[in-house]
Every structure is written in C-alpha cells, then in structure tokens.
C-alpha cells in the first residue's frame, strides 16, 4: 500500500472514466480521454480502427491514457 501511495498511483483514478469489473477503463465519447485515444488508434490502426470505435461508441483499455500521453493526467490534476 505504501509504494502505491508514494507513487501517487491513485491519481490515475481521480476524475477517470468508469472502470469495468476487470479493472479496465471504459472510454466513451463524452470522456476527455476519447479524442486522444481515437488519435492513437488512427495513428496505429488507420481509419478502420477509429471507425470501429466511433460506431460502437466506446472502447475498453488497460490504461487511462495512451502511451506517451501520461502527461495529460498531471495537466488535469495540476
């Protein structure tokens, strides 16, 4: 528990999207994270990847932000 607190890992969940029963983040178009994840999927999988998520209106991901975008968390919290 102490390493978790020292690392401030709890900040990942402050104001975060819903977490499912598996502990994954459920990102919806109304979440701040949506546009960044959509850009990441477009970069890595092309238009078909983003079209799929736009059609179903949700994505389930292991981390709140895509790799390299963790700074979004500190920008939101301050």
Short mmCIF file of C-alpha atoms in Angstrom, two decimals:
data_model
loop_
_atom_site.label_atom_id
_atom_site.label_comp_id
_atom_site.label_asym_id
_atom_site.label_seq_id
_atom_site.Cartn_x
_atom_site.Cartn_y
_atom_site.Cartn_z
CA UNK A 1 0.00 0.00 0.00
CA UNK A 2 2.79 2.47 0.85
CA UNK A 3 4.53 2.15 -2.58
CA UNK A 4 1.13 2.76 -4.20
CA UNK A 5 0.70 5.95 -2.18
CA UNK A 6 4.28 7.12 -2.68
CA UNK A 7 3.95 6.66 -6.44
CA UNK A 8 0.65 8.58 -6.30
CA UNK A 9 -0.85 5.84 -8.47
CA UNK A 10 -4.28 6.77 -7.14
CA UNK A 11 -4.15 9.92 -9.30
CA UNK A 12 -4.83 7.72 -12.32
CA UNK A 13 -8.37 7.26 -10.98
CA UNK A 14 -9.13 10.87 -9.95
CA UNK A 15 -11.80 12.07 -12.37
CA UNK A 16 -11.23 8.98 -14.50
CA UNK A 17 -13.74 7.22 -16.73
CA UNK A 18 -15.66 4.22 -15.45
CA UNK A 19 -13.67 1.08 -14.66
CA UNK A 20 -15.20 -2.30 -15.57
CA UNK A 21 -15.12 -5.49 -13.49
CA UNK A 22 -11.75 -6.44 -14.99
CA UNK A 23 -10.23 -3.12 -13.91
CA UNK A 24 -10.09 -1.73 -17.45
CA UNK A 25 -11.11 1.82 -18.30
CA UNK A 26 -14.29 2.22 -20.35
CA UNK A 27 -13.75 5.28 -22.54
CA UNK A 28 -16.86 6.94 -24.01
CA UNK A 29 -17.15 9.82 -26.49
CA UNK A 30 -18.10 12.09 -23.57
CA UNK A 31 -14.79 11.41 -21.77
CA UNK A 32 -11.80 13.75 -22.13
CA UNK A 33 -9.68 10.71 -22.99
CA UNK A 34 -11.77 9.82 -26.07
CA UNK A 35 -10.17 12.15 -28.61
CA UNK A 36 -6.65 11.25 -27.53
CA UNK A 37 -7.38 7.52 -27.75
CA UNK A 38 -9.07 8.00 -31.14
CA UNK A 39 -5.98 9.81 -32.43
CA UNK A 40 -3.79 7.00 -31.08
CA UNK A 41 -5.90 4.31 -32.77
CA UNK A 42 -5.88 6.28 -36.01
CA UNK A 43 -2.08 6.54 -35.81
CA UNK A 44 -1.60 2.84 -35.09
CA UNK A 45 -4.51 1.20 -36.92
CA UNK A 46 -5.66 3.73 -39.50
CA UNK A 47 -9.17 4.91 -40.26
CA UNK A 48 -10.74 1.46 -39.83
CA UNK A 49 -9.69 1.38 -36.19
CA UNK A 50 -11.27 4.70 -35.41
CA UNK A 51 -14.40 3.94 -37.45
CA UNK A 52 -14.99 0.82 -35.37
CA UNK A 53 -14.85 2.71 -32.07
CA UNK A 54 -16.93 5.59 -33.43
CA UNK A 55 -19.57 3.06 -34.49
CA UNK A 56 -19.78 1.23 -31.15
CA UNK A 57 -19.31 4.40 -29.11
CA UNK A 58 -16.92 3.00 -26.52
CA UNK A 59 -13.50 1.50 -26.05
CA UNK A 60 -12.11 -0.60 -23.23
CA UNK A 61 -8.44 -0.01 -22.48
CA UNK A 62 -5.93 -1.03 -19.81
CA UNK A 63 -4.63 2.48 -19.13
CA UNK A 64 -6.43 5.79 -18.88
CA UNK A 65 -4.16 7.46 -21.45
CA UNK A 66 -2.28 6.02 -24.43
CA UNK A 67 1.48 5.50 -24.02
CA UNK A 68 3.27 8.83 -24.14
CA UNK A 69 0.21 10.80 -23.04
CA UNK A 70 0.51 10.27 -19.30
CA UNK A 71 1.28 13.99 -19.00
CA UNK A 72 -2.43 14.57 -19.58
CA UNK A 73 -3.02 13.29 -16.07
CA UNK A 74 -0.69 15.81 -14.44
CA UNK A 75 -2.12 18.60 -16.59
CA UNK A 76 -5.64 17.79 -15.40
CA UNK A 77 -4.77 17.43 -11.73
CA UNK A 78 -2.23 20.23 -11.57
#
